[in-house]
Coordinates of C-alpha atoms in Angstrom, one line a residue:
Chain Q
M126 CA 12.9 8.9 22.4
F127 CA 14.9 11.4 20.6
N128 CA 13.4 10.9 17.2
Q129 CA 10.0 11.2 18.7
Y130 CA 11.0 14.6 20.0
C131 CA 12.6 15.4 16.8
T132 CA 9.5 14.5 14.8
K133 CA 7.1 16.5 17.0
A134 CA 9.4 19.5 16.8
M135 CA 9.5 19.2 13.0
H136 CA 5.9 20.0 12.8
K137 CA 6.1 22.9 15.2
N138 CA 9.0 24.8 13.8
V139 CA 10.9 24.4 10.6
L140 CA 14.2 25.5 12.0
I141 CA 14.4 23.6 15.2
P142 CA 14.3 20.1 13.7
L143 CA 16.9 21.1 11.1
V144 CA 19.2 21.9 13.9
W145 CA 18.6 18.5 15.4
V146 CA 18.9 16.8 12.1
Y147 CA 22.3 18.5 11.6
L148 CA 23.4 17.7 15.0
F149 CA 22.6 14.1 14.6
F150 CA 23.3 13.5 11.0
L151 CA 26.3 15.7 10.5
S152 CA 28.0 15.6 13.8
P153 CA 27.9 12.0 15.0
Q154 CA 31.2 12.3 16.6
L155 CA 29.5 14.5 19.3
F156 CA 27.7 11.5 20.6
S157 CA 28.7 8.0 21.8
Q158 CA 27.2 5.6 19.4
K159 CA 25.2 2.7 20.8
V160 CA 26.9 -0.1 18.9
N161 CA 29.7 1.0 16.7
E162 CA 32.1 -2.0 16.5
F163 CA 32.3 -3.7 13.2
P164 CA 33.9 -7.1 12.4
K165 CA 36.7 -7.4 9.9
K166 CA 36.1 -9.3 6.7
T167 CA 38.9 -11.6 7.7
D168 CA 37.4 -12.5 11.1
P169 CA 36.1 -16.0 11.6
L170 CA 32.5 -16.5 10.8
H171 CA 31.4 -17.0 14.4
K172 CA 33.0 -13.6 15.3
K173 CA 31.4 -11.8 12.4
V174 CA 28.0 -13.2 13.3
A175 CA 28.4 -12.3 17.0
M176 CA 29.4 -8.7 16.1
F177 CA 26.6 -8.2 13.6
N178 CA 24.2 -9.6 16.1
E179 CA 25.2 -6.9 18.5
L180 CA 24.8 -4.3 15.8
M181 CA 21.3 -5.6 15.0
L182 CA 20.1 -5.8 18.6
G183 CA 21.7 -2.5 19.5
N184 CA 20.9 -0.3 16.6
H185 CA 17.9 -1.9 14.8
W186 CA 15.7 -2.9 17.8
N187 CA 12.3 -1.2 17.8
E188 CA 10.4 -2.7 20.8
G189 CA 11.4 -6.2 19.6
A190 CA 10.7 -5.5 15.9
I191 CA 13.9 -5.5 13.9
M192 CA 14.3 -2.5 11.5
Q193 CA 15.5 -3.2 8.1
H194 CA 17.1 0.2 7.6
V195 CA 18.3 2.7 10.2
I196 CA 19.8 6.0 9.8
F197 CA 22.8 6.5 11.8
P198 CA 23.8 7.3 14.3
P199 CA 21.5 5.8 16.9
A200 CA 24.0 7.4 19.4
G201 CA 22.8 5.5 22.4
L202 CA 19.1 6.2 21.7
D203 CA 16.4 3.9 23.0
R204 CA 15.1 3.4 19.5
P205 CA 16.7 3.9 16.1
I206 CA 16.0 6.7 13.7
I207 CA 14.3 4.6 11.1
G208 CA 14.4 4.8 7.3
S209 CA 12.3 2.6 5.0
Q210 CA 10.1 0.2 7.0
A211 CA 8.0 -1.7 4.4
D212 CA 10.0 -4.9 4.8
C213 CA 10.7 -4.9 8.5
L214 CA 8.9 -8.2 8.9
D215 CA 11.7 -9.9 6.9
P216 CA 14.5 -9.1 9.4
T217 CA 12.1 -9.5 12.3
S218 CA 11.2 -13.0 11.2
E219 CA 14.8 -13.8 10.3
M220 CA 16.0 -12.9 13.8
L221 CA 13.1 -14.8 15.4
A222 CA 14.1 -17.9 13.4
A223 CA 17.8 -17.2 14.2
Y224 CA 17.2 -17.2 17.9
S225 CA 14.9 -20.2 17.6
H226 CA 17.6 -22.2 16.0
K227 CA 20.1 -20.8 18.4
Y228 CA 18.0 -21.7 21.4
A229 CA 17.5 -25.2 20.0
I230 CA 21.3 -25.6 20.2
T231 CA 22.3 -23.7 23.3
K232 CA 19.1 -24.1 25.4
N233 CA 20.2 -20.8 26.9
P234 CA 17.2 -18.9 28.5
K235 CA 18.7 -15.6 27.4
D236 CA 18.3 -16.7 23.8
R237 CA 14.8 -17.8 24.4
K238 CA 14.0 -14.5 26.1
I239 CA 15.2 -12.5 23.0
A240 CA 13.1 -14.8 20.8
N241 CA 10.1 -14.2 23.0
E242 CA 10.5 -10.4 22.8
I243 CA 10.7 -10.6 19.0
F244 CA 7.6 -12.7 18.9
Q245 CA 5.9 -10.2 21.2
A246 CA 6.7 -7.5 18.6
I247 CA 4.8 -9.5 16.0
L248 CA 1.9 -9.6 18.3
K249 CA 2.2 -5.9 18.7
L250 CA 2.1 -5.5 14.9
E251 CA -1.3 -7.1 15.1
K252 CA -2.5 -5.2 18.2
V253 CA -1.5 -1.8 16.8
T254 CA -4.0 -2.2 13.9
G255 CA -6.9 -2.7 16.3
V256 CA -8.3 -5.5 14.0
E257 CA -8.0 -9.1 15.0
G258 CA -5.7 -10.9 12.5
L259 CA -4.7 -7.8 10.6
V260 CA -0.9 -7.4 11.0
A261 CA 1.0 -4.2 10.2
R262 CA 4.2 -4.1 8.2
S263 CA 5.8 -2.0 10.9
F264 CA 5.1 0.5 13.7
N265 CA 6.6 3.5 15.4
Q266 CA 5.9 5.1 18.7
T267 CA 4.9 8.6 17.7
N268 CA 1.8 10.8 17.8
E269 CA 2.6 12.5 14.5
P270 CA 3.7 11.4 11.1
L271 CA 7.4 10.8 10.8
W272 CA 9.3 12.5 7.9
H273 CA 10.0 9.3 6.0
E274 CA 6.3 8.4 5.7
E275 CA 6.2 10.9 2.9
V276 CA 9.3 9.6 1.2
F277 CA 9.4 5.8 1.4
W278 CA 6.8 3.4 0.2
Y279 CA 3.1 4.0 -0.3
H280 CA 1.0 6.4 1.8
E281 CA -0.3 3.6 4.0
W282 CA 0.5 4.9 7.5
H283 CA -2.3 5.0 10.1
Q284 CA -2.6 6.5 13.6
S285 CA -3.4 3.6 15.9
T286 CA -6.7 3.8 17.8
S287 CA -6.0 0.6 19.7
M288 CA -2.5 1.7 20.9
P289 CA -2.5 5.5 21.4
G290 CA 0.8 7.1 20.6
Y291 CA 1.7 4.6 17.8
R292 CA 1.5 4.8 14.0
W293 CA 1.5 1.7 11.8
L294 CA 2.2 0.9 8.2
G295 CA -0.5 -1.2 6.4
D296 CA -0.9 -2.9 3.0
L297 CA 0.7 -6.2 4.0
S298 CA 2.1 -8.3 1.2
A299 CA 2.4 -11.9 0.3
D300 CA 6.1 -11.6 1.1
K301 CA 5.5 -10.5 4.7
F302 CA 2.7 -13.0 5.0
T303 CA 5.4 -15.6 4.3
S304 CA 7.7 -14.0 6.9
I305 CA 5.0 -14.4 9.5
F306 CA 4.2 -18.0 9.1
Y307 CA 7.9 -18.9 8.6
G308 CA 9.1 -17.0 11.6
V309 CA 6.3 -17.8 14.0
G310 CA 6.2 -21.4 12.8
T311 CA 9.9 -21.8 13.4
F312 CA 9.6 -20.2 16.8
W313 CA 6.8 -22.6 17.7
E314 CA 8.7 -25.5 16.5
L315 CA 12.1 -24.9 18.2
C316 CA 11.9 -22.3 20.9
A317 CA 8.6 -21.5 22.4
D318 CA 7.6 -22.9 25.8
A319 CA 4.0 -24.1 26.4
A320 CA 2.6 -20.6 27.0
Y321 CA 4.3 -19.1 24.0
K322 CA 3.3 -22.1 21.8
E323 CA -0.2 -21.3 22.7
K324 CA 0.3 -17.6 21.8
A325 CA 2.0 -18.4 18.6
A326 CA -0.7 -20.8 17.5
A327 CA -3.4 -18.3 18.4
L328 CA -1.7 -15.6 16.4
L329 CA -1.5 -17.7 13.3
D330 CA -5.1 -18.8 13.8
R331 CA -6.2 -15.2 13.8
F332 CA -3.9 -14.1 11.0
I333 CA -4.3 -17.0 8.6
G334 CA -7.9 -17.4 9.6
R335 CA -8.7 -13.8 8.5
V336 CA -7.1 -14.4 5.1
V337 CA -9.2 -17.6 4.7
D338 CA -12.3 -15.8 5.8
N339 CA -11.6 -13.2 3.1
N340 CA -11.5 -15.8 0.3
F341 CA -7.7 -16.1 0.5
K342 CA -7.0 -12.4 0.2
L343 CA -5.0 -10.1 2.4
T344 CA -7.3 -7.2 3.0
D345 CA -6.5 -3.9 4.5
L346 CA -8.5 -1.6 6.8
D347 CA -10.5 -0.3 3.8
G348 CA -11.7 -3.8 2.9
K349 CA -9.8 -3.8 -0.4
M350 CA -7.2 -6.4 -1.2
T351 CA -3.7 -5.1 -0.6
L352 CA -1.4 -4.5 -3.5
W353 CA 0.4 -7.8 -3.1
G354 CA -2.1 -9.8 -1.1
N355 CA -3.7 -12.1 -3.6
F356 CA -3.9 -15.8 -3.0
C357 CA -7.5 -16.0 -4.1
P358 CA -8.7 -18.9 -6.2
N359 CA -11.1 -16.7 -8.1
L360 CA -8.5 -14.1 -9.1
P361 CA -5.4 -14.5 -11.3
H362 CA -2.4 -14.7 -9.1
Q363 CA 1.3 -15.7 -9.3
E364 CA 2.2 -19.3 -9.0
L365 CA 4.4 -18.4 -6.1
N366 CA 1.3 -17.2 -4.2
S367 CA -0.3 -20.6 -4.5
L368 CA 2.8 -22.1 -2.9
E369 CA 2.8 -19.6 -0.1
M370 CA -0.8 -20.2 0.7
L371 CA -0.4 -24.0 0.8
A372 CA 2.6 -23.6 3.1
A373 CA 0.7 -21.2 5.4
L374 CA -2.3 -23.5 5.7
K375 CA 0.0 -26.5 6.3
V376 CA 1.9 -24.7 9.1
T377 CA -1.2 -23.3 10.7
H378 CA -3.0 -26.7 10.7
H379 CA 0.1 -28.2 12.2
I380 CA 0.4 -25.9 15.1
T381 CA -3.2 -25.1 15.8
G382 CA -4.6 -28.6 15.1
K383 CA -7.7 -26.9 13.6
E384 CA -9.3 -29.0 10.8
R385 CA -10.5 -25.9 8.9
Y386 CA -6.9 -25.2 7.7
N387 CA -6.5 -28.8 6.6
A388 CA -9.8 -28.6 4.8
A389 CA -8.8 -25.3 3.2
Y390 CA -5.5 -26.8 2.1
H391 CA -7.2 -29.7 0.4
M392 CA -9.9 -27.6 -1.1
L393 CA -7.3 -25.4 -2.8
I394 CA -5.6 -28.6 -4.1
D395 CA -8.7 -30.6 -5.1
R396 CA -10.9 -27.9 -6.5
Y397 CA -8.4 -25.3 -7.7
H398 CA -5.3 -27.3 -8.4
Y399 CA -2.9 -25.2 -6.4
D400 CA -0.6 -28.2 -6.1
D401 CA -0.1 -28.0 -9.9
H402 CA -0.1 -24.3 -10.1
Q403 CA 2.7 -23.9 -7.5
I404 CA 5.1 -26.0 -9.6
N405 CA 5.9 -23.0 -11.8
S406 CA 6.6 -20.6 -8.9
K407 CA 10.1 -20.2 -10.4
I408 CA 10.1 -18.4 -13.7
L409 CA 13.1 -19.7 -15.6
F410 CA 12.7 -18.2 -19.0
P411 CA 13.0 -15.6 -20.3
K412 CA 16.2 -15.6 -18.2
E413 CA 15.9 -11.9 -17.4
W414 CA 12.7 -12.7 -15.5
R415 CA 14.4 -14.8 -12.9
N416 CA 13.9 -13.2 -9.6
V417 CA 16.0 -14.3 -6.6
G418 CA 13.9 -12.1 -4.4
D419 CA 10.9 -14.3 -5.1
D420 CA 13.1 -17.4 -4.7
Y421 CA 13.5 -16.4 -1.1
H422 CA 9.8 -16.6 -0.4
A423 CA 9.6 -19.9 -2.3
A424 CA 12.5 -21.3 -0.3
R425 CA 10.9 -20.4 3.0
S426 CA 7.6 -21.8 1.9
L427 CA 9.1 -25.1 0.6
Y428 CA 11.2 -25.4 3.7
M429 CA 8.1 -25.2 5.9
L430 CA 5.8 -27.2 3.6
M431 CA 7.9 -30.1 2.6
R432 CA 8.9 -31.1 6.1
L433 CA 5.2 -31.3 7.1
E434 CA 3.7 -33.0 4.1
D435 CA 3.7 -36.7 4.0
D436 CA 1.5 -37.4 0.9
P437 CA 4.1 -38.7 -1.6
N438 CA 2.1 -37.4 -4.6
L439 CA 2.1 -33.9 -3.2
L440 CA 5.7 -34.2 -2.1
N441 CA 6.6 -35.0 -5.7
K442 CA 4.9 -31.9 -6.9
Y443 CA 6.7 -29.7 -4.3
R444 CA 10.0 -31.4 -5.3
M445 CA 9.3 -30.5 -8.9
N446 CA 9.0 -26.9 -7.8
L447 CA 12.3 -27.2 -5.8
N448 CA 14.0 -28.8 -8.8
R449 CA 13.0 -25.8 -11.0
H450 CA 14.6 -23.5 -8.4
W451 CA 17.6 -25.8 -8.2
Y452 CA 18.2 -25.4 -11.9
D453 CA 19.0 -21.7 -11.2
W454 CA 20.5 -22.1 -7.7
R455 CA 23.1 -24.8 -8.5
D456 CA 25.3 -22.3 -10.2
I457 CA 24.2 -19.2 -8.4
E458 CA 26.7 -16.6 -7.3
F459 CA 26.6 -15.7 -3.6
T460 CA 25.5 -12.1 -4.3
W461 CA 23.5 -11.8 -1.1
E462 CA 23.1 -13.8 2.0
S463 CA 19.8 -15.4 1.1
N464 CA 21.4 -17.1 -1.9
I465 CA 23.5 -19.1 0.5
W466 CA 20.4 -20.0 2.5
F467 CA 18.8 -21.5 -0.7
L468 CA 21.5 -24.1 -0.8
M469 CA 21.2 -24.9 2.8
V470 CA 17.4 -25.4 2.4
Y471 CA 18.0 -27.6 -0.6
K472 CA 20.4 -29.8 1.4
V473 CA 18.0 -30.0 4.3
L474 CA 15.0 -30.9 2.1
T475 CA 16.8 -33.4 -0.2
G476 CA 19.7 -34.7 1.9
E477 CA 21.9 -34.2 -1.2
D478 CA 25.5 -33.3 -0.4
I479 CA 25.8 -30.2 -2.5
F480 CA 28.4 -28.2 -0.5
T481 CA 31.6 -28.1 -2.4
E482 CA 34.7 -26.5 -0.9
E483 CA 33.9 -23.3 -2.9
K484 CA 30.4 -23.1 -1.6
E485 CA 31.6 -23.7 2.0
Q486 CA 34.0 -20.8 1.5
G487 CA 31.0 -18.8 0.5
I488 CA 29.3 -19.5 3.8
K489 CA 32.5 -18.6 5.7
D490 CA 32.7 -15.3 3.8
M491 CA 29.1 -14.3 4.7
W492 CA 28.8 -10.6 5.6
G493 CA 26.1 -8.5 7.1
F494 CA 26.3 -4.9 5.9
D495 CA 28.6 -2.0 5.5
R496 CA 27.8 1.3 7.0
N497 CA 27.2 3.7 4.1
T498 CA 26.7 7.4 3.8
R499 CA 24.0 8.9 1.6
E500 CA 21.9 11.9 1.1
F501 CA 18.3 11.9 2.3
K502 CA 15.6 14.1 1.0
I503 CA 13.8 15.3 4.2
P504 CA 10.4 16.9 3.6
Q505 CA 9.9 20.1 5.5
K506 CA 6.6 21.5 6.9
D507 CA 6.6 24.3 4.3
G508 CA 6.7 21.7 1.5
S509 CA 10.3 22.2 0.6
I510 CA 12.9 19.4 0.7
K511 CA 16.1 19.5 2.7
L512 CA 19.0 17.4 1.6
V513 CA 20.8 15.8 4.6
K514 CA 23.8 13.6 4.4
A515 CA 23.8 10.7 6.9
E516 CA 25.1 7.3 7.7
E517 CA 22.8 4.4 7.4
E518 CA 22.8 0.6 8.1
R519 CA 20.9 -2.1 6.3
T520 CA 20.2 -5.5 7.9
A521 CA 22.4 -8.5 8.8
A522 CA 19.4 -10.6 10.0
A523 CA 19.6 -13.0 7.0
M524 CA 23.2 -13.7 7.7
I525 CA 22.6 -14.3 11.4
R526 CA 19.7 -16.6 10.6
N527 CA 21.8 -18.5 8.0
Y528 CA 24.4 -19.1 10.6
W529 CA 22.2 -20.5 13.2
F530 CA 20.2 -22.5 10.6
G531 CA 23.4 -24.0 9.3
R532 CA 24.7 -24.7 12.8
Y533 CA 21.4 -26.4 13.7
Y534 CA 21.5 -28.7 10.7
G535 CA 25.2 -29.4 11.0
I536 CA 26.1 -27.6 7.8
I537 CA 28.2 -25.0 9.6
D538 CA 31.0 -25.9 12.0
E539 CA 31.1 -23.9 15.2
K540 CA 34.8 -23.4 14.7
W541 CA 34.4 -21.6 11.3
Chain Y
M176 CA -30.9 -14.6 -58.1
K177 CA -29.0 -16.6 -55.5
T178 CA -25.7 -14.9 -56.5
F179 CA -27.5 -11.5 -56.3
L180 CA -28.7 -12.2 -52.8
S181 CA -25.3 -13.3 -51.7
L182 CA -23.8 -10.1 -53.1
L183 CA -26.5 -8.0 -51.5
S184 CA -25.8 -9.8 -48.2
L185 CA -22.1 -9.2 -48.5
L186 CA -22.7 -5.5 -49.3
A187 CA -25.0 -5.1 -46.3
H188 CA -22.4 -6.7 -44.1
S189 CA -19.7 -4.5 -45.4
L190 CA -21.8 -1.4 -44.8
L191 CA -22.4 -2.6 -41.2
V192 CA -18.7 -3.1 -40.6
V193 CA -18.0 0.4 -42.0
A194 CA -20.7 1.9 -39.8
Q195 CA -19.2 0.1 -36.8
E196 CA -15.7 1.3 -37.6
G197 CA -17.1 4.8 -37.2
P198 CA -15.3 8.1 -38.0
T199 CA -11.6 8.2 -38.6
P200 CA -9.8 8.8 -35.3
P201 CA -7.2 11.5 -34.9
E202 CA -3.6 10.3 -35.1
G203 CA -2.6 8.1 -32.2
M204 CA -6.2 7.4 -31.1
V205 CA -8.8 4.7 -31.7
Y206 CA -12.6 4.8 -31.9
V207 CA -14.9 3.4 -29.3
P208 CA -18.5 3.2 -30.5
A209 CA -21.5 4.3 -28.4
G210 CA -23.5 1.7 -26.6
E211 CA -23.8 -0.6 -23.6
F212 CA -21.1 -2.7 -22.0
I213 CA -20.7 -4.8 -18.9
M214 CA -19.1 -2.8 -16.1
G215 CA -17.9 -3.9 -12.7
S216 CA -17.4 -7.4 -11.4
T217 CA -18.9 -9.9 -8.9
Y218 CA -15.5 -11.4 -7.9
G219 CA -13.2 -8.4 -7.2
D220 CA -13.1 -5.8 -4.4
P221 CA -16.4 -4.6 -2.9
D222 CA -16.1 -1.3 -4.7
E223 CA -16.4 -3.1 -8.1
R224 CA -19.9 -4.1 -7.4
P225 CA -22.6 -4.4 -8.5
R226 CA -21.8 -5.7 -12.0
Q227 CA -24.0 -3.6 -14.2
I228 CA -24.9 -2.7 -17.8
A229 CA -23.5 0.8 -18.4
S230 CA -23.3 2.9 -21.5
T231 CA -21.2 5.6 -23.1
K232 CA -21.4 7.9 -26.0
A233 CA -18.9 7.2 -28.8
F234 CA -15.4 8.7 -28.2
F235 CA -11.8 8.5 -29.3
I236 CA -9.1 7.3 -26.9
D237 CA -5.3 7.3 -27.0
K238 CA -3.9 4.1 -28.4
Y239 CA -0.9 4.4 -26.0
E240 CA -0.2 6.0 -22.6
V241 CA 1.4 9.4 -22.9
S242 CA 5.1 9.2 -23.1
N243 CA 7.8 11.3 -21.3
E244 CA 8.7 12.9 -24.6
E245 CA 5.1 13.8 -25.4
F246 CA 4.6 15.3 -22.0
A247 CA 7.7 17.3 -22.3
R248 CA 6.3 19.0 -25.4
F249 CA 3.6 20.3 -23.1
D250 CA 5.9 21.1 -20.2
P251 CA 9.4 21.9 -21.4
S252 CA 10.6 22.0 -17.8
F253 CA 9.8 18.3 -17.4
K254 CA 13.1 16.3 -17.4
F255 CA 13.6 12.6 -18.1
P256 CA 16.5 10.4 -19.1
P257 CA 16.9 10.4 -22.9
E258 CA 16.7 6.6 -23.1
K259 CA 13.2 6.8 -21.5
K260 CA 11.7 9.1 -24.0
N261 CA 9.2 6.5 -25.1
N262 CA 8.3 5.3 -21.6
A263 CA 5.0 6.2 -20.0
V264 CA 5.1 9.5 -18.1
I265 CA 4.3 9.5 -14.4
V266 CA 2.4 12.6 -13.2
T267 CA -0.1 14.0 -10.7
W268 CA -3.7 14.4 -11.5
S269 CA -3.5 18.1 -12.1
Q270 CA -0.5 17.6 -14.4
A271 CA -2.5 14.9 -16.3
D272 CA -5.6 17.1 -16.6
A273 CA -3.5 20.1 -17.8
Y274 CA -1.8 18.0 -20.4
A275 CA -5.1 16.6 -21.7
K276 CA -6.6 20.1 -22.0
W277 CA -3.4 21.4 -23.8
A278 CA -3.7 18.5 -26.2
G279 CA -7.4 19.4 -26.9
K280 CA -8.5 16.2 -25.1
R281 CA -9.6 15.3 -21.6
L282 CA -9.1 12.5 -19.1
P283 CA -11.5 9.6 -19.4
T284 CA -14.3 8.9 -17.0
E285 CA -14.2 5.5 -15.3
K286 CA -16.9 4.2 -17.7
E287 CA -15.0 5.3 -20.7
W288 CA -11.8 3.8 -19.5
E289 CA -13.4 0.5 -18.6
K290 CA -15.3 0.2 -21.9
A291 CA -12.1 0.9 -23.9
A292 CA -10.2 -1.7 -21.9
R293 CA -12.7 -4.6 -21.9
G294 CA -15.1 -4.0 -24.8
T295 CA -18.7 -5.1 -24.4
D296 CA -18.3 -8.7 -23.2
G297 CA -17.2 -8.2 -19.6
R298 CA -13.8 -9.8 -20.1
V299 CA -11.4 -9.8 -17.2
F300 CA -8.3 -8.5 -19.1
P301 CA -8.1 -6.5 -22.3
W302 CA -7.2 -9.6 -24.2
G303 CA -9.6 -12.0 -22.7
N304 CA -10.1 -14.0 -19.5
T305 CA -6.8 -15.8 -19.1
Y306 CA -3.8 -14.3 -17.5
D307 CA -0.4 -14.5 -19.2
N308 CA 2.8 -12.6 -18.2
T309 CA 3.8 -12.1 -21.8
Y310 CA 0.7 -9.9 -22.4
V311 CA 1.8 -7.3 -19.9
V312 CA 4.5 -4.6 -19.7
W313 CA 5.7 -5.4 -16.2
D314 CA 9.0 -3.7 -16.3
Q315 CA 9.1 0.1 -16.0
K316 CA 12.3 -0.1 -18.1
E317 CA 10.3 -1.2 -21.1
T318 CA 8.8 1.2 -23.5
R319 CA 5.1 1.5 -24.3
G320 CA 3.5 -1.4 -26.2
A321 CA 6.5 -3.7 -25.6
S322 CA 4.6 -6.7 -24.3
I323 CA 5.5 -9.9 -26.1
A324 CA 2.0 -11.0 -27.1
K325 CA -1.6 -9.9 -27.5
P326 CA -1.1 -6.4 -26.2
A327 CA -4.2 -4.7 -27.5
S328 CA -7.7 -4.2 -26.1
P329 CA -10.8 -4.9 -28.2
Y330 CA -10.6 -1.4 -29.7
G331 CA -6.9 -1.4 -30.2
C332 CA -5.5 0.3 -27.0
Y333 CA -2.1 -0.9 -25.7
D334 CA -0.9 -1.4 -22.1
M335 CA -4.3 -0.9 -20.4
A336 CA -3.2 -3.7 -18.1
G337 CA 0.1 -3.0 -16.4
S338 CA 2.8 -0.5 -17.3
V339 CA 1.6 2.5 -15.3
W340 CA -1.8 3.2 -13.7
E341 CA -3.9 5.6 -15.6
W342 CA -5.8 8.7 -14.3
T343 CA -9.5 9.0 -14.7
S344 CA -11.5 12.2 -14.3
D345 CA -13.8 10.7 -11.6
W346 CA -13.7 11.0 -7.9
Y347 CA -13.7 7.8 -6.0
K348 CA -17.4 7.1 -5.4
P349 CA -19.6 4.0 -5.0
Y350 CA -21.3 2.7 -8.0
P351 CA -25.1 3.1 -8.0
G352 CA -26.5 0.2 -5.9
N353 CA -23.3 -0.4 -4.0
T354 CA -24.1 -0.5 -0.3
V355 CA -20.6 -1.4 1.1
P356 CA -19.4 1.5 3.2
M357 CA -16.0 3.0 2.4
E358 CA -14.8 6.1 4.3
Q359 CA -12.6 6.9 1.2
Y360 CA -15.7 7.6 -1.0
G361 CA -16.3 11.2 -1.8
E362 CA -14.4 14.0 -3.4
K363 CA -11.0 13.5 -1.8
Y364 CA -9.5 10.7 -4.0
K365 CA -9.4 10.3 -7.7
V366 CA -9.7 6.8 -9.4
M367 CA -6.8 5.3 -11.2
R368 CA -7.2 2.2 -13.4
G369 CA -5.2 -0.5 -15.1
G370 CA -2.7 -1.4 -12.4
S371 CA 1.1 -0.9 -12.8
N372 CA 4.2 -2.9 -12.9
F373 CA 4.3 -2.9 -9.1
N374 CA 1.2 -4.8 -7.9
N375 CA -0.3 -8.3 -8.1
H376 CA -1.9 -9.6 -11.2
S377 CA -5.4 -8.9 -10.0
F378 CA -4.9 -5.2 -10.1
I379 CA -4.6 -5.2 -13.8
R380 CA -8.1 -6.5 -14.3
T381 CA -10.3 -4.2 -16.4
S382 CA -12.8 -3.7 -13.6
H383 CA -10.4 -3.0 -10.8
R384 CA -10.6 0.4 -9.1
Y385 CA -8.0 2.1 -6.9
Y386 CA -8.1 5.4 -5.2
V387 CA -5.3 7.9 -4.7
L388 CA -4.8 11.5 -3.6
P389 CA -4.7 13.5 -6.8
E390 CA -1.7 15.5 -5.9
K391 CA 0.2 13.1 -3.6
I392 CA 0.9 10.0 -5.6
H393 CA 3.9 9.0 -3.5
V394 CA 5.4 6.0 -5.3
Y395 CA 2.3 5.1 -7.3
P396 CA 3.3 5.2 -10.9
V397 CA 0.3 7.0 -12.5
G398 CA 0.2 8.1 -16.1
I399 CA -2.1 9.5 -18.7
R400 CA -4.3 8.2 -21.5
C401 CA -6.6 10.9 -22.9
V402 CA -10.0 10.7 -24.6
K403 CA -11.6 13.1 -27.2
D404 CA -15.3 13.7 -27.7
I405 CA -16.7 13.2 -31.1
D406 CA -18.6 16.2 -32.4

């Protein structure tokens, strides 16, 4: 609630918000911080995960959506002061998957309740746009533009007409498209009760159905294709996007049972050869073009797709794609938490025992984030820029998802 | 007689080629002849329709996007890392317009830009109809004209697909005959063309249009390629 007040004030008086910004950014010791306990790097894995989980739920929770970047301190606030939001669907889907895997192990209703709340936030990301099947990248409860809208990402913020008092970020990308079918698909598979299964299937039906209806394009409010929303057979697009679209259609057909998604899947294969096109999702050469960020979307797509496909010819082609990734992954350094997940996915999909002692140690050493301090350029009403130094937190959602994914598949020992 | 006719034919062909080559362009520019070309598309966004036969007068257009170093000659207060002196400059519309005037040139209209990028045959990309990563400067760290293969448009322009977006002089308005409503049409947004290193492949098509506020480009990398009228 504070940042709402802060934002409104920012537009009424130049000086008042600066006082608040200073109070919050420069004097955090004045306030009790909501979650402020960090694990030590030497702590056992399960303790690190539990503590980062508290940090994520306590400091990054925005009505169920998980914020990728919060500016500290939240100081006991109901909602965090948010930084960049373009990729919030990544941690949101990771936490949804994490709690789905966790619930599959614990069967604890509290875990299912949290998963349900995160899923509801994805529904809200659709509702806030006012257009059936159009999902926002993120939202904020506010009546006026927040300061960071002018600083981070493209100018794609809209005032919601369907949810008064909210603003939302548009121009969804293929990456976030993948987050949605991966997160919602995993939730449907492992965690949702009958009522939530129905809601999850209906959401994917609307979301993927809208993309299919628009000739396999993510289109925004203006009717134009989004900057990264191209899966269209009539337009040139990345090989990775062919893979993502096949995976999305497979998952949606699986959980809705609607034949149109199966028909679309086979149309893209039979008429447009997406099954061949997707094989080269991984660019291996020139070496400097290798992109582990794209690998993450491929890994999520292959994980969902290969477990549902039973045609041996198609499975062979998906395996060829996986093999191209493995060429890079087999020696990959664990520079970020998703690297570790690639190997887990590879093991789950192939059954190959690829975890050496060194790689297992990499899993045990997983880490979420460090709290950093940096300077933010805060735009002022008069057009000037104010530099404000503040603490910030990135996300630990991938690490938490990795842990429960590994636990679910027996890769991670609960005693680690 | 046969030899004479052959020589005459060769001479006529040579004269035709010379005529098509047109006047000698100023340094760093290429010549685009007057005439009709295919504009728009049937397969892109609704604002690219209808596909039409359009025409332009002859004009010169910059071979490359304007670099940081070139822009700094116009605006000495403009700062950039020394190692990026040959990278495309990123500026607002009014900066681009001011630079063009200072250089004795102007910003291209959408028609001029599209014709320079795709020639007369309605091709999808400056080099043809098939996409290839190696034809495009995808990385902002790269200097202008650094794509591995086939970088030039039919008239010899480089980096008209990818690198940075390029400003046009036009407001974002519907093409004649386009009936798809867009609340963004009017005199609020300027059109930028050519896509950048930060969007999907379809945005670098020669017919693709995108609108942006002229003075608030946020994180859109938009640069300059100027044209010059032929007296």
